[in-house]
Amino acid sequence: MGKGYYTESILRDELQIDYFAYSNIHDAILDLQNKKIDVIFENSYLIRNILIKQNLSGMIIDNVSNLYPREHAYAVSKDRPNLVDFMNNRIDELQANGTFESIYQSYFYEHSNVYYEELDRERWAFGLISAFGILIIIIVLAEIIKRLKSKLSLKVYQLEETNKELQEKYIEIRTLAYINMVTGLPNRNQLRHDISEMIKESHTKAVMMSVDIDHFNEINDAFGHAIGDIVLKEISERFKKIVPPEGKLYNVNGEEFVFVGRPINREIFKQKAKEVINELRKPIFASDNEIRLNGGIGVILYPEHGCNFDELMRNLDIAMMQAKRSKNEMVVFEEKMGHEFIERTELHKSLRLAIDNREFVLYYQPIIELDTHKIKGFEALVRWIHPIKGLQAPSIFIPAAEESRLIIPLTHWILEESFTFIKDINERFNSNYSISINISSIHIIQDDFIDTITQILSKVGLNPTCIEFEITESVFLNDLDLAITRLHQLQNFGIKISIDDFGTGYSSLSYLKDLPLDNLKIDKSFINAIQDSDKNLSLAESIVSLGHTLQLKLVAEGVENEAQLKLLEKLKCDYIQGYLLSKPLNSNDLIKYIQEKTQ
Ligand code: C2E
Ligand code: MG
Ligand code: MG
């Protein structure tokens, strides 16, 4: 009991119970622990506070509550009764604004058993809720897993199906990679594979034959790719029938076929090559078009001509290109062709450089009117001033320029140069000389040929009526219709057309009447022979009369002596060109020549 507390007076005066009065609560607690006393009467908040501080919670039980009718009591002097209201108001205020609560919370509540019990309850509740939550989560998860499992097994099934499909596609793609899509024949990849397998075998011999169709892309350009494909299919069907025994046919590139025969004797292969060419040359009818093909065959022997795929294919190409160049049906590879091929490739390279470096120069050879001996015009003849080899004649580089298609940029330069030159000459001499330019047959069928001519004409500002284009009969071999269209377009500009080297071409004369031509240039081989025999003379005569019948002018090329000149006069040839009158001259010499001639 607190000494002098109000409680003490009640115990002493009213209840008369034995008690000890302590002036220090700690002494009372010590006595309680030592069982000297049984009970402590004290403010429960204070007691809880002390119990917790001294870590005695649970050992001493705070048991009795609400011993007093009020939790708080205060006393006021009887002299100041108005303080009662004041105190009550203040207490209400303290409770209302939370001061009491906060003091209680910070000094008593959190240290009390009630607090711990509440905490325990909360923990239990939390534990229970958590356990319950976890249980629910587990149930939900179990359900999700169950569903996923069933979905997964569906996916696994689908995956297996897709995998199967992919494998099928892979086989399909692999097949496609080894098959030519158009002809269905094994392609270059398959050939590479088969050759490498063959090389692994010892003591094997084989013959390889490559067939390439001439100007196939022109068929595609002229008739369209659909017709091109029909042609390739037809050819492959024909070739399939002539594959040698133990042989295989490949379609290595668009228009290139390779036969491999193992081992087979050369004679049989020669026979096969003939059959291949025959099949190739038989006309093909596709959508109302009659298409005629030609091609060259290259042959190599294994192991003589190469020990790996690349080497074999390179030499096969070389033999095939040689066949095409030399217009032979079949060419068997020889070592020297390899060197020639390298030389040609080198030539192509240096030609390309020469165009960039402008190493070309034009010579001009006068063409004279036979009646008057006046200058009609000049033929532009190109020369290559090689930095090491010096002046190179066209026969050395024109075939290579055509083969590499460098003739196209080269001719663009020739056109601009010669147009400018003739314009200057005609202005200077107040003349109307013509300029003849040799146009390669591969150039004239280019899509942009006419556009290029228009551009150069407008750039130079030359009147087109003084221009003559010299073309050879080979122009009409491939696509006669396209060539005719082009010639008409040129004629519409006012450009004149001459057939160069007339009489040496292979095509029939019947086309002459349908073509928009102006001149025939009789090849110098006829002029050379003209005075040798009457037969030769009458041959030249018939060419002249044929030309005149068609209302064309005749130009005799390569006139070297007076005898030829006299005979040509007799034949009423219109113009002559040759060393007798002048060799081709560079521009300065030509100006002197004109000056002398026109004095
Ligand atoms: P081509 O167009 O028939 O030119 C005539 C060739 O005969 C020229 O040879 C000329 O120099 C030569 N020639 C002229 N008169 C005589 C003669 O009396 N006797 C002999 N033996 N030859 C004579 P060139 O300049 O060597 O040209 C050869 C061929 O090269 C030309 O034959 C032509 O087909 C081609 N060529 C020349 N320049 C060009 C060109 O600028 N473009 C194209 N595409 N081809 C050209
Ligand atoms: Mg010519
Ligand atoms: Mg000629």
XYZ file of C-alpha atoms and ligand atoms in Angstrom:
647
model
C 0.000 0.000 0.000
C 1.383 3.438 -0.793
C 2.166 5.227 2.393
C -0.379 7.968 3.066
C -2.522 6.969 0.039
C -6.237 7.352 0.170
C -6.393 3.513 -0.017
C -4.419 3.230 3.216
C -7.086 5.137 5.121
C -9.800 2.821 3.754
C -7.855 -0.354 4.723
C -6.999 1.046 8.097
C -10.205 2.783 9.034
C -12.944 0.873 7.239
C -11.798 -2.661 6.396
C -9.260 -3.105 9.206
C -7.085 -5.435 7.159
C -3.359 -6.064 7.921
C -1.152 -4.171 5.612
C 2.198 -2.631 5.023
C 2.487 0.898 3.806
C 5.468 1.515 1.517
C 6.848 4.816 0.548
C 8.738 3.150 -2.353
C 6.916 0.866 -4.820
C 10.124 -1.006 -5.618
C 10.387 -2.132 -1.983
C 6.808 -3.410 -2.195
C 7.536 -5.378 -5.364
C 10.651 -6.863 -3.757
C 8.585 -7.992 -0.763
C 5.929 -9.453 -3.033
C 8.621 -11.440 -4.851
C 9.957 -12.633 -1.489
C 6.395 -13.557 -0.505
C 6.401 -11.189 2.515
C 3.204 -9.749 1.222
C 0.485 -11.225 -0.973
C -0.961 -8.280 -2.814
C 0.036 -4.766 -3.822
C -2.563 -2.099 -4.265
C -1.296 0.360 -6.738
C -2.241 2.189 -9.878
C -2.383 -0.545 -12.479
C -0.691 1.568 -15.193
C 2.187 2.391 -12.926
C 2.553 -1.193 -11.796
C 2.494 -2.538 -15.379
C 5.090 -0.023 -16.331
C 7.402 -1.121 -13.559
C 6.787 -4.843 -14.118
C 7.695 -4.525 -17.759
C 10.730 -2.354 -17.037
C 12.039 -4.815 -14.502
C 11.197 -7.709 -16.775
C 8.758 -9.182 -14.289
C 5.775 -9.525 -16.604
C 4.048 -12.836 -16.022
C 5.732 -13.421 -12.639
C 3.652 -10.857 -10.874
C 0.148 -10.765 -12.107
C -1.710 -7.595 -12.451
C -5.116 -8.904 -11.732
C -7.611 -6.572 -10.253
C -9.041 -3.891 -12.353
C -11.632 -1.241 -11.749
C -11.037 -1.326 -8.039
C -12.041 2.253 -7.939
C -15.290 3.596 -9.256
C -13.329 6.061 -11.364
C -10.116 5.613 -13.080
C -8.972 9.065 -12.067
C -9.804 11.178 -9.165
C -8.828 14.696 -8.365
C -9.508 16.926 -5.411
C -10.125 20.626 -5.376
C -10.296 23.106 -2.588
C -13.761 23.736 -1.295
C -12.993 27.399 -1.643
C -12.785 27.050 -5.402
C -15.664 24.780 -6.515
C -15.571 26.244 -10.020
C -12.323 24.316 -10.524
C -14.381 21.080 -10.822
C -15.867 22.168 -14.072
C -12.563 23.506 -15.215
C -10.829 20.209 -14.426
C -13.554 18.113 -16.090
C -13.429 20.264 -19.174
C -9.664 20.023 -19.282
C -9.801 16.238 -18.914
C -12.411 15.989 -21.673
C -10.251 18.243 -23.793
C -7.164 16.099 -23.166
C -9.105 12.985 -24.107
C -10.671 14.663 -27.134
C -7.415 15.991 -28.587
C -5.653 12.656 -28.081
C -3.063 13.861 -25.538
C -4.212 11.341 -22.984
C -4.229 8.581 -25.546
C -0.771 9.386 -26.762
C 0.687 9.539 -23.246
C -1.044 6.285 -22.490
C 0.214 4.675 -25.641
C 3.784 5.818 -25.232
C 4.265 5.241 -21.551
C 1.948 2.422 -20.592
C 0.062 0.635 -23.281
C 2.946 -0.796 -25.322
C 4.495 -2.209 -22.205
C 1.394 -3.766 -20.855
C 0.246 -7.357 -20.841
C -2.893 -6.182 -22.586
C -0.698 -4.892 -25.322
C 1.157 -8.160 -25.556
C -2.031 -10.105 -25.463
C -3.391 -7.938 -28.188
C -0.159 -8.347 -30.035
C -0.388 -12.100 -29.592
C -3.959 -12.034 -30.737
C -2.957 -10.018 -33.739
C -0.125 -12.380 -34.454
C -2.403 -15.322 -34.169
C -4.937 -13.667 -36.344
C -2.231 -12.744 -38.812
C -0.828 -16.258 -38.650
C -4.222 -17.739 -39.181
C -5.077 -15.373 -41.995
C -1.664 -16.002 -43.567
C -2.059 -19.728 -43.201
C -5.474 -19.462 -44.676
C -4.188 -17.229 -47.450
C -1.329 -19.591 -48.154
C -3.777 -22.446 -48.213
C -5.896 -20.576 -50.730
C -2.826 -19.684 -52.778
C -1.732 -23.322 -52.716
C -5.162 -24.414 -53.860
C -5.262 -21.764 -56.572
C -1.694 -22.583 -57.641
C -2.523 -26.261 -57.715
C -5.454 -25.440 -59.970
C -3.321 -23.219 -62.212
C -0.625 -25.891 -62.411
C -3.268 -28.434 -63.283
C -4.587 -26.247 -66.075
C -1.084 -25.344 -67.275
C -0.191 -29.010 -67.285
C -3.100 -29.812 -69.514
C -2.275 -26.810 -71.708
C 1.367 -27.856 -71.712
C 0.581 -31.349 -72.812
C -1.459 -29.784 -75.635
C 1.482 -27.546 -76.451
C 3.884 -30.489 -76.340
C 1.658 -32.233 -78.818
C 1.486 -29.154 -81.004
C 5.240 -28.748 -80.682
C 5.801 -32.294 -81.806
C 3.497 -31.703 -84.757
C 5.279 -28.443 -85.661
C 8.605 -30.187 -85.333
C 7.415 -32.881 -87.710
C 6.212 -30.216 -90.118
C 9.504 -28.357 -89.802
C 11.440 -31.493 -90.551
C 9.315 -32.069 -93.636
C 9.845 -28.446 -94.678
C 13.576 -28.822 -94.050
C 13.671 -31.855 -96.328
C 11.649 -29.882 -98.874
C 13.992 -26.889 -98.636
C 17.028 -29.157 -98.861
C 15.501 -30.745 -101.913
C 14.842 -27.322 -103.389
C 18.433 -26.323 -102.668
C 19.565 -29.250 -104.779
C 17.003 -28.995 -107.562
C 16.563 -26.419 -110.289
C 13.106 -24.953 -109.771
C 12.302 -24.537 -113.449
C 13.472 -27.805 -114.953
C 13.352 -30.039 -111.877
C 16.852 -31.258 -112.689
C 19.581 -31.536 -110.041
C 21.395 -28.197 -109.795
C 24.900 -26.928 -109.163
C 24.774 -27.791 -105.436
C 23.927 -31.373 -106.296
C 26.706 -31.451 -108.882
C 29.163 -30.129 -106.303
C 28.056 -32.818 -103.896
C 28.247 -35.615 -106.489
C 31.650 -34.478 -107.712
C 33.093 -34.357 -104.217
C 31.748 -37.873 -103.615
C 33.269 -39.000 -106.905
C 36.639 -37.492 -105.999
C 36.682 -39.551 -102.783
C 36.608 -42.742 -104.857
C 39.959 -43.903 -106.159
C 40.700 -44.742 -109.799
C 37.522 -43.075 -111.040
C 37.295 -41.577 -114.488
C 34.598 -39.318 -115.812
C 33.687 -37.036 -118.672
C 31.860 -33.787 -118.069
C 30.080 -31.913 -120.811
C 28.690 -28.404 -120.349
C 26.076 -26.970 -122.717
C 25.263 -23.286 -122.662
C 22.481 -21.759 -124.724
C 23.550 -18.666 -126.683
C 21.955 -15.317 -125.824
C 19.361 -16.898 -123.594
C 18.715 -13.688 -121.669
C 17.708 -12.105 -124.947
C 14.950 -14.735 -125.245
C 13.817 -13.758 -121.762
C 13.943 -10.068 -122.667
C 12.115 -10.502 -125.943
C 9.442 -13.082 -125.040
C 9.283 -12.759 -121.273
C 10.401 -15.117 -118.518
C 7.377 -17.405 -118.819
C 8.366 -18.314 -122.367
C 12.009 -18.531 -121.266
C 10.963 -21.133 -118.677
C 8.982 -23.109 -121.267
C 12.075 -23.194 -123.470
C 14.260 -24.450 -120.619
C 11.735 -27.141 -119.696
C 11.521 -28.306 -123.292
C 15.308 -28.423 -123.624
C 15.691 -30.336 -120.369
C 13.104 -32.907 -121.527
C 15.017 -33.369 -124.771
C 18.344 -33.651 -122.981
C 17.000 -36.171 -120.464
C 16.476 -38.591 -123.320
C 20.109 -38.474 -124.355
C 21.819 -38.816 -120.998
C 24.534 -41.447 -121.501
C 24.331 -44.718 -119.573
C 25.673 -44.295 -116.030
C 25.405 -40.584 -116.647
C 23.529 -37.788 -114.984
C 22.164 -34.490 -116.234
C 22.286 -31.280 -114.207
C 20.855 -27.830 -114.787
C 23.613 -25.868 -113.099
C 22.525 -22.340 -113.950
C 19.534 -20.948 -115.797
C 20.582 -21.890 -119.304
C 23.591 -24.066 -118.566
C 23.331 -27.863 -118.480
C 26.023 -30.325 -117.483
C 26.171 -33.997 -118.404
C 28.419 -36.219 -116.326
C 29.269 -39.636 -117.695
C 31.449 -42.162 -115.957
C 33.541 -43.772 -117.370
C 32.728 -43.392 -120.987
C 34.773 -43.361 -124.117
C 35.407 -40.176 -126.022
C 33.811 -41.339 -129.229
C 30.524 -41.999 -127.494
C 30.741 -38.600 -125.935
C 31.389 -36.920 -129.273
C 28.286 -38.687 -130.532
C 26.365 -37.459 -127.497
C 27.567 -33.915 -128.101
C 26.198 -34.076 -131.641
C 22.851 -35.313 -130.357
C 22.783 -32.500 -127.802
C 23.418 -29.859 -130.466
C 20.794 -31.385 -132.753
C 18.220 -31.353 -129.983
C 19.170 -27.793 -129.104
C 18.768 -26.561 -132.661
C 15.358 -28.101 -133.299
C 12.873 -25.232 -133.174
C 10.795 -24.771 -130.050
C 7.206 -23.610 -130.308
C 6.017 -21.633 -127.333
C 2.818 -19.529 -127.351
C 2.816 -18.956 -131.119
C 6.517 -18.190 -131.177
C 9.037 -20.258 -133.024
C 12.272 -20.074 -131.107
C 15.558 -21.269 -132.510
C 18.472 -21.903 -130.216
C 22.147 -22.479 -130.558
C 24.895 -23.113 -128.102
C 28.357 -24.369 -127.394
C 29.566 -27.506 -125.670
C 32.656 -27.663 -123.475
C 34.098 -31.002 -122.446
C 36.558 -31.941 -119.711
C 37.949 -35.229 -118.486
C 38.371 -36.218 -114.886
C 40.985 -36.506 -113.414
C 43.084 -35.040 -116.259
C 41.501 -31.589 -116.174
C 41.077 -30.904 -112.505
C 41.195 -32.473 -109.099
C 38.497 -30.514 -107.305
C 35.047 -29.162 -108.082
C 36.087 -25.540 -108.587
C 38.949 -26.407 -110.889
C 36.791 -28.794 -112.910
C 33.996 -26.245 -113.259
C 36.403 -23.475 -114.217
C 37.964 -25.587 -116.962
C 34.557 -26.771 -118.112
C 33.506 -23.131 -118.437
C 36.678 -22.277 -120.311
C 36.099 -25.109 -122.821
C 32.456 -24.113 -123.211
C 33.285 -20.436 -123.747
C 35.943 -21.428 -126.248
C 33.307 -23.457 -128.126
C 31.029 -20.419 -128.218
C 33.779 -18.015 -129.220
C 35.145 -20.193 -131.982
C 31.616 -21.127 -133.117
C 32.595 -24.766 -132.712
C 29.942 -27.152 -131.560
C 32.195 -28.922 -129.115
C 35.561 -28.054 -127.600
C 37.561 -30.361 -125.352
C 39.535 -28.487 -122.721
C 43.267 -27.988 -123.289
C 45.759 -26.437 -120.884
C 46.520 -23.551 -123.276
C 42.881 -22.472 -123.150
C 43.358 -21.795 -119.476
C 46.178 -19.371 -120.320
C 44.089 -17.762 -123.057
C 41.238 -17.428 -120.610
C 43.497 -15.707 -118.104
C 44.818 -13.434 -120.860
C 41.268 -12.566 -121.894
C 40.288 -11.857 -118.337
C 43.358 -9.636 -118.020
C 42.389 -7.903 -121.250
C 38.892 -7.254 -119.920
C 40.413 -5.750 -116.802
C 42.780 -3.469 -118.671
C 40.021 -2.449 -121.103
C 37.886 -1.381 -118.191
C 40.771 0.701 -116.887
C 41.427 2.079 -120.364
C 37.850 3.343 -120.594
C 38.180 5.047 -117.223
C 41.558 6.525 -118.199
C 40.385 7.550 -121.673
C 43.160 5.690 -123.459
C 41.238 5.550 -126.752
C 41.535 7.697 -129.816
C 39.517 7.873 -133.025
C 40.966 7.605 -136.488
C 38.921 8.636 -139.479
C 39.042 7.028 -142.914
C 37.621 9.019 -145.816
C 34.849 7.580 -147.985
C 34.930 8.993 -151.521
C 32.229 9.388 -154.120
C 33.409 7.402 -157.114
C 31.885 9.662 -159.780
C 33.239 12.948 -158.507
C 36.121 11.759 -156.288
C 34.758 14.125 -153.674
C 34.737 13.306 -149.982
C 31.406 11.842 -148.921
C 32.343 11.405 -145.290
C 34.504 9.464 -142.867
C 34.355 6.202 -140.992
C 35.347 6.528 -137.349
C 37.718 3.693 -136.387
C 38.777 3.354 -132.799
C 42.334 2.715 -131.585
C 43.624 1.985 -128.125
C 46.755 3.815 -127.059
C 47.992 1.214 -124.593
C 50.326 2.779 -121.982
C 52.933 0.028 -122.609
C 52.095 -1.654 -125.900
C 51.283 1.534 -127.798
C 48.659 1.810 -130.565
C 46.365 -1.236 -130.632
C 44.153 -2.141 -133.608
C 40.453 -2.833 -133.000
C 40.810 -6.510 -133.945
C 42.828 -6.937 -130.718
C 40.310 -5.453 -128.339
C 36.861 -5.119 -129.985
C 35.981 -8.849 -129.569
C 37.027 -8.644 -125.895
C 35.074 -5.414 -125.491
C 31.999 -7.129 -126.927
C 32.480 -10.220 -124.799
C 32.754 -8.128 -121.641
C 30.032 -5.724 -122.849
C 32.493 -2.887 -122.338
C 31.746 -2.054 -125.957
C 28.677 -0.238 -124.664
C 30.438 2.459 -122.597
C 33.211 2.535 -125.200
C 30.706 3.217 -128.004
C 29.082 5.962 -125.940
C 32.436 7.698 -125.849
C 33.020 7.039 -129.591
C 29.618 8.503 -130.452
C 30.155 11.674 -128.459
C 33.715 12.119 -129.689
C 32.914 11.507 -133.372
C 29.709 13.587 -133.310
C 31.621 16.519 -131.836
C 34.404 16.031 -134.348
C 32.174 15.977 -137.442
C 30.216 18.960 -136.169
C 33.464 20.961 -135.856
C 34.712 19.770 -139.258
C 31.477 20.672 -141.032
C 31.436 24.089 -139.377
C 35.083 24.670 -140.207
C 34.852 23.567 -143.844
C 31.278 24.638 -144.328
C 30.615 21.116 -145.523
C 28.109 18.358 -145.023
C 30.370 15.344 -144.550
C 28.879 12.245 -143.038
C 30.286 10.309 -140.112
C 30.017 6.507 -140.097
C 30.162 4.711 -136.786
C 30.413 0.976 -136.267
C 27.709 -0.213 -133.909
C 28.129 -3.592 -132.310
C 25.188 -5.975 -132.671
C 24.944 -6.526 -128.909
C 24.623 -2.789 -128.407
C 21.751 -2.079 -130.748
C 19.365 -4.396 -128.891
C 20.005 -2.742 -125.515
C 16.849 -1.326 -123.965
C 18.339 2.139 -123.565
C 20.082 2.268 -126.937
C 17.732 4.808 -128.521
C 17.614 6.948 -125.362
C 21.394 7.100 -125.281
C 21.565 8.186 -128.909
C 18.971 10.911 -128.264
C 20.902 12.147 -125.241
C 24.228 12.302 -127.059
C 22.650 13.996 -130.081
C 21.099 16.712 -127.956
C 24.277 17.125 -125.906
C 26.437 17.636 -128.982
C 23.758 19.464 -130.977
C 24.502 17.602 -134.197
C 22.113 17.312 -137.137
C 21.418 13.527 -137.283
C 21.185 13.460 -141.089
C 24.973 13.356 -141.376
C 25.214 10.235 -139.216
C 25.517 6.714 -140.593
C 25.519 3.635 -138.414
C 27.371 0.587 -139.710
C 25.953 -2.690 -138.521
C 26.813 -6.243 -139.521
C 24.388 -8.931 -140.584
C 24.867 -10.679 -137.206
C 22.404 -8.101 -135.819
C 19.590 -9.967 -137.552
C 20.591 -13.393 -136.328
C 19.102 -13.109 -132.897
C 16.067 -10.938 -132.769
C 15.165 -9.726 -136.215
C 11.996 -7.906 -135.114
C 13.744 -5.960 -132.377
C 16.589 -5.049 -134.731
C 14.109 -3.833 -137.371
C 12.278 -1.720 -134.780
C 15.543 -0.125 -133.701
C 16.575 0.621 -137.279
C 13.225 2.305 -137.934
C 13.648 4.398 -134.795
C 17.098 5.490 -135.972
C 15.805 6.228 -139.458
C 13.093 8.413 -137.957
C 15.845 10.591 -136.475
C 17.360 10.872 -139.976
C 20.270 8.533 -139.218
C 21.351 6.362 -142.188
C 22.055 2.651 -141.920
C 24.789 0.695 -143.686
C 25.331 -3.051 -143.718
C 29.046 -3.496 -143.079
C 31.184 -6.366 -144.438
C 28.273 -7.291 -146.668
C 28.461 -10.783 -148.108
C 30.322 -12.341 -145.190
C 27.296 -12.843 -142.941
C 25.292 -16.019 -142.704
C 21.749 -14.846 -142.877
C 19.508 -14.970 -145.896
C 19.226 -12.060 -148.293
C 15.474 -12.010 -148.046
C 15.530 -9.700 -145.034
C 17.190 -6.932 -147.079
C 13.973 -5.778 -148.694
C 12.225 -5.399 -145.329
C 14.914 -3.329 -143.697
C 15.211 0.440 -143.578
C 18.704 0.481 -145.141
C 20.688 3.108 -147.027
C 24.055 1.559 -147.930
C 25.697 -1.797 -148.467
C 29.415 -1.943 -147.745
C 30.923 -4.685 -149.883
C 33.417 -6.566 -147.753
C 37.038 -6.087 -148.677
C 37.474 -9.823 -149.293
C 35.347 -9.392 -152.454
C 37.275 -6.287 -153.497
C 40.620 -8.094 -152.926
C 39.594 -10.854 -155.296
C 37.847 -8.676 -157.835
C 40.703 -8.526 -160.364
C 41.787 -12.151 -159.909
C 39.088 -13.817 -161.974
C 35.936 -13.124 -163.926
C 34.045 -15.202 -161.424
C 35.036 -12.886 -158.611
C 34.193 -9.881 -160.722
C 30.736 -11.178 -161.511
C 30.210 -11.935 -157.817
C 30.959 -8.275 -157.010
C 28.771 -7.216 -159.913
C 25.810 -9.178 -158.603
C 26.210 -7.611 -155.157
C 26.198 -4.133 -156.729
C 23.152 -4.862 -158.851
C 21.340 -6.445 -155.903
C 22.003 -3.286 -153.896
C 20.871 -1.023 -156.679
C 17.717 -3.067 -157.199
C 16.939 -2.444 -153.562
C 17.763 1.240 -154.125
C 20.729 1.159 -151.847
C 24.068 2.897 -152.307
C 27.126 0.652 -152.619
C 30.371 1.325 -150.779
C 33.442 -0.728 -151.665
C 35.747 -1.316 -148.702
C 39.468 -2.037 -148.803
C 40.211 -0.561 -152.213
C 43.972 -0.779 -152.436
C 44.871 -0.248 -156.070
C 43.914 1.464 -159.296
C 42.835 -1.792 -160.975
C 40.223 -2.365 -158.317
C 39.125 1.243 -158.630
C 38.659 0.936 -162.387
C 36.620 -2.254 -162.043
C 34.421 -0.672 -159.398
C 33.833 2.298 -161.658
C 32.726 -0.098 -164.321
C 30.352 -1.813 -161.908
C 28.895 1.606 -161.062
C 29.746 1.268 -157.414
C 28.771 4.513 -155.631
C 31.505 5.045 -153.045
C 34.936 3.710 -152.288
C 37.036 3.466 -149.145
C 40.531 2.075 -148.892
C 44.251 2.588 -148.537
C 44.401 3.711 -152.157
C 42.663 6.916 -151.143
C 43.706 7.195 -147.559
C 44.483 5.083 -144.555
C 42.523 5.902 -141.412
C 43.973 9.224 -140.100
C 44.108 10.891 -136.756
C 42.113 14.114 -136.470
C 45.016 16.468 -137.281
C 46.068 14.490 -140.332
C 42.465 14.278 -141.451
C 42.117 18.059 -141.328
C 45.263 18.357 -143.525
C 43.810 15.718 -145.835
C 40.554 17.656 -146.217
C 42.438 20.906 -146.760
C 44.519 19.332 -149.543
C 41.518 17.650 -151.076
C 39.350 20.769 -151.112
C 41.933 23.291 -152.278
P 35.320 -2.248 -140.607
O 34.209 -1.496 -139.963
O 34.994 -3.062 -141.773
O 36.403 -1.191 -140.907
C 37.211 -1.261 -141.997
C 38.519 -1.849 -141.670
O 39.261 -2.071 -142.834
C 39.355 -0.920 -140.810
O 40.169 -1.706 -139.989
C 40.220 -0.233 -141.831
O 41.426 0.260 -141.308
C 40.479 -1.381 -142.749
N 40.795 -0.922 -144.067
C 40.317 0.176 -144.707
N 40.834 0.247 -145.944
C 41.641 -0.837 -146.083
C 42.459 -1.318 -147.153
O 42.563 -0.735 -148.246
N 43.123 -2.478 -146.950
C 43.056 -3.159 -145.767
N 43.735 -4.279 -145.665
N 42.304 -2.717 -144.762
C 41.611 -1.563 -144.927
P 40.330 -1.403 -138.516
O 40.313 0.044 -138.241
O 41.455 -2.228 -138.027
O 38.972 -1.962 -137.930
C 38.692 -3.296 -138.005
C 37.327 -3.563 -137.586
O 37.161 -3.262 -136.236
C 36.301 -2.682 -138.270
O 35.993 -3.218 -139.529
C 35.158 -2.757 -137.349
O 34.463 -3.958 -137.538
C 35.867 -2.826 -136.032
N 35.893 -1.475 -135.490
C 36.730 -0.466 -135.704
N 36.370 0.611 -135.025
C 35.256 0.272 -134.356
C 34.387 0.974 -133.497
O 34.555 2.165 -133.218
N 33.324 0.293 -133.009
C 33.108 -1.009 -133.322
N 32.034 -1.608 -132.800
N 33.887 -1.688 -134.142
C 34.954 -1.049 -134.662
Mg 32.848 -0.384 -140.616
Mg 33.936 -3.484 -143.090
